[in-house]
């Protein structure tokens, strides 16, 4: 779609479990493009099953990715988006169907 519409899109990969990993691609986009137009947060984990089947470490990782991961990317990107005159981050969500 981007090619057909002649859009100059760049997808970057990062690990939301690491602040450094969230900071690095934002800095690279700013260096290469001069601005940050949009941030789409698409990381997340979903677990299903009996809650007692999961260890505390598994639940902690789930919370880290799904909650703190959003905050890490916010910390990396939102100051730049605000400095450019706006800030409207987007998160994607999905849930299993029955």
PDB file of C-alpha atoms in Angstrom:
ATOM      1  CA  UNK A   1       0.000   0.000   0.000  1.00  0.00           C
ATOM      2  CA  UNK A   2       2.754   2.449   0.910  1.00  0.00           C
ATOM      3  CA  UNK A   3       4.460   1.841  -2.421  1.00  0.00           C
ATOM      4  CA  UNK A   4       1.220   2.172  -4.399  1.00  0.00           C
ATOM      5  CA  UNK A   5       0.390   5.420  -2.595  1.00  0.00           C
ATOM      6  CA  UNK A   6       4.013   6.610  -2.807  1.00  0.00           C
ATOM      7  CA  UNK A   7       4.232   7.043   0.931  1.00  0.00           C
ATOM      8  CA  UNK A   8       7.637   7.323   2.548  1.00  0.00           C
ATOM      9  CA  UNK A   9       7.045   4.911   5.433  1.00  0.00           C
ATOM     10  CA  UNK A  10       9.710   3.447   7.668  1.00  0.00           C
ATOM     11  CA  UNK A  11       9.032   0.600  10.057  1.00  0.00           C
ATOM     12  CA  UNK A  12      11.370   0.242  13.000  1.00  0.00           C
ATOM     13  CA  UNK A  13      11.684  -2.682  15.359  1.00  0.00           C
ATOM     14  CA  UNK A  14      12.250  -2.308  19.065  1.00  0.00           C
ATOM     15  CA  UNK A  15      11.879  -4.173  22.328  1.00  0.00           C
ATOM     16  CA  UNK A  16       9.394  -2.380  24.598  1.00  0.00           C
ATOM     17  CA  UNK A  17      10.907  -4.187  27.585  1.00  0.00           C
ATOM     18  CA  UNK A  18      13.944  -1.880  27.298  1.00  0.00           C
ATOM     19  CA  UNK A  19      13.993   1.938  27.527  1.00  0.00           C
ATOM     20  CA  UNK A  20      17.222   2.029  25.514  1.00  0.00           C
ATOM     21  CA  UNK A  21      15.582  -0.063  22.797  1.00  0.00           C
ATOM     22  CA  UNK A  22      12.636   2.365  22.692  1.00  0.00           C
ATOM     23  CA  UNK A  23      14.910   5.433  22.627  1.00  0.00           C
ATOM     24  CA  UNK A  24      17.245   4.205  19.878  1.00  0.00           C
ATOM     25  CA  UNK A  25      14.789   3.956  16.943  1.00  0.00           C
ATOM     26  CA  UNK A  26      13.093   7.244  17.840  1.00  0.00           C
ATOM     27  CA  UNK A  27      16.487   8.958  17.778  1.00  0.00           C
ATOM     28  CA  UNK A  28      17.340   7.248  14.463  1.00  0.00           C
ATOM     29  CA  UNK A  29      14.097   8.406  12.831  1.00  0.00           C
ATOM     30  CA  UNK A  30      14.658  11.950  14.070  1.00  0.00           C
ATOM     31  CA  UNK A  31      18.224  11.912  12.769  1.00  0.00           C
ATOM     32  CA  UNK A  32      17.313  10.470   9.368  1.00  0.00           C
ATOM     33  CA  UNK A  33      13.949  12.132   8.728  1.00  0.00           C
ATOM     34  CA  UNK A  34      14.164  15.225  10.917  1.00  0.00           C
ATOM     35  CA  UNK A  35      10.714  14.632  12.412  1.00  0.00           C
ATOM     36  CA  UNK A  36       8.514  11.982  13.885  1.00  0.00           C
ATOM     37  CA  UNK A  37       5.070  11.903  12.272  1.00  0.00           C
ATOM     38  CA  UNK A  38       3.324   8.988  13.933  1.00  0.00           C
ATOM     39  CA  UNK A  39       3.930   6.273  16.509  1.00  0.00           C
ATOM     40  CA  UNK A  40       1.872   3.104  16.460  1.00  0.00           C
ATOM     41  CA  UNK A  41       2.342   0.943  19.510  1.00  0.00           C
ATOM     42  CA  UNK A  42       1.608  -2.622  18.539  1.00  0.00           C
ATOM     43  CA  UNK A  43       3.352  -4.636  21.229  1.00  0.00           C
ATOM     44  CA  UNK A  44       1.472  -6.751  23.670  1.00  0.00           C
ATOM     45  CA  UNK A  45       0.913 -10.159  25.170  1.00  0.00           C
ATOM     46  CA  UNK A  46      -2.293 -11.983  25.829  1.00  0.00           C
ATOM     47  CA  UNK A  47      -2.509 -15.092  27.932  1.00  0.00           C
ATOM     48  CA  UNK A  48      -5.506 -17.299  28.404  1.00  0.00           C
ATOM     49  CA  UNK A  49      -6.135 -19.997  30.937  1.00  0.00           C
ATOM     50  CA  UNK A  50      -6.524 -20.358  34.647  1.00  0.00           C
ATOM     51  CA  UNK A  51      -4.857 -17.451  36.401  1.00  0.00           C
ATOM     52  CA  UNK A  52      -3.312 -19.740  39.015  1.00  0.00           C
ATOM     53  CA  UNK A  53      -1.451 -21.599  36.253  1.00  0.00           C
ATOM     54  CA  UNK A  54       0.808 -18.609  35.611  1.00  0.00           C
ATOM     55  CA  UNK A  55       3.840 -17.829  37.708  1.00  0.00           C
ATOM     56  CA  UNK A  56       4.392 -14.417  39.222  1.00  0.00           C
ATOM     57  CA  UNK A  57       7.282 -13.944  36.797  1.00  0.00           C
ATOM     58  CA  UNK A  58       5.035 -14.641  33.794  1.00  0.00           C
ATOM     59  CA  UNK A  59       2.447 -12.136  35.014  1.00  0.00           C
ATOM     60  CA  UNK A  60       5.182  -9.581  35.765  1.00  0.00           C
ATOM     61  CA  UNK A  61       6.472  -9.924  32.188  1.00  0.00           C
ATOM     62  CA  UNK A  62       2.927  -9.475  30.873  1.00  0.00           C
ATOM     63  CA  UNK A  63       2.469  -6.274  32.884  1.00  0.00           C
ATOM     64  CA  UNK A  64       5.932  -5.053  31.888  1.00  0.00           C
ATOM     65  CA  UNK A  65       5.252  -5.411  28.170  1.00  0.00           C
ATOM     66  CA  UNK A  66       1.618  -4.311  28.148  1.00  0.00           C
ATOM     67  CA  UNK A  67       1.853  -1.399  30.587  1.00  0.00           C
ATOM     68  CA  UNK A  68       5.435  -0.293  31.083  1.00  0.00           C
ATOM     69  CA  UNK A  69       6.231  -0.904  27.403  1.00  0.00           C
ATOM     70  CA  UNK A  70       3.683   1.750  26.450  1.00  0.00           C
ATOM     71  CA  UNK A  71       5.242   4.159  28.946  1.00  0.00           C
ATOM     72  CA  UNK A  72       8.751   3.504  27.621  1.00  0.00           C
ATOM     73  CA  UNK A  73       7.707   4.362  24.092  1.00  0.00           C
ATOM     74  CA  UNK A  74       5.755   7.387  25.355  1.00  0.00           C
ATOM     75  CA  UNK A  75       8.889   8.647  27.118  1.00  0.00           C
ATOM     76  CA  UNK A  76      10.903   8.229  23.922  1.00  0.00           C
ATOM     77  CA  UNK A  77       8.450   9.703  21.418  1.00  0.00           C
ATOM     78  CA  UNK A  78       5.945  12.073  23.025  1.00  0.00           C
ATOM     79  CA  UNK A  79       8.360  14.934  23.835  1.00  0.00           C
ATOM     80  CA  UNK A  80       9.331  15.077  20.148  1.00  0.00           C
ATOM     81  CA  UNK A  81       5.732  14.863  18.936  1.00  0.00           C
ATOM     82  CA  UNK A  82       4.720  17.640  21.346  1.00  0.00           C
ATOM     83  CA  UNK A  83       7.690  19.745  20.250  1.00  0.00           C
ATOM     84  CA  UNK A  84       6.460  19.457  16.665  1.00  0.00           C
ATOM     85  CA  UNK A  85       3.069  20.872  17.623  1.00  0.00           C
ATOM     86  CA  UNK A  86       1.045  17.820  18.477  1.00  0.00           C
ATOM     87  CA  UNK A  87       0.964  14.436  20.108  1.00  0.00           C
ATOM     88  CA  UNK A  88      -1.492  11.704  19.286  1.00  0.00           C
ATOM     89  CA  UNK A  89      -0.060   8.247  19.964  1.00  0.00           C
ATOM     90  CA  UNK A  90      -2.037   5.239  18.838  1.00  0.00           C
ATOM     91  CA  UNK A  91      -2.257   1.813  20.392  1.00  0.00           C
ATOM     92  CA  UNK A  92      -3.646  -1.250  18.720  1.00  0.00           C
ATOM     93  CA  UNK A  93      -5.619  -3.809  20.682  1.00  0.00           C
ATOM     94  CA  UNK A  94      -6.816  -7.265  19.866  1.00  0.00           C
ATOM     95  CA  UNK A  95      -8.790  -9.851  21.753  1.00  0.00           C
ATOM     96  CA  UNK A  96      -9.494 -13.470  20.948  1.00  0.00           C
ATOM     97  CA  UNK A  97     -12.888 -14.250  19.543  1.00  0.00           C
ATOM     98  CA  UNK A  98     -15.046 -17.035  20.917  1.00  0.00           C
TER      99      UNK A  98
END
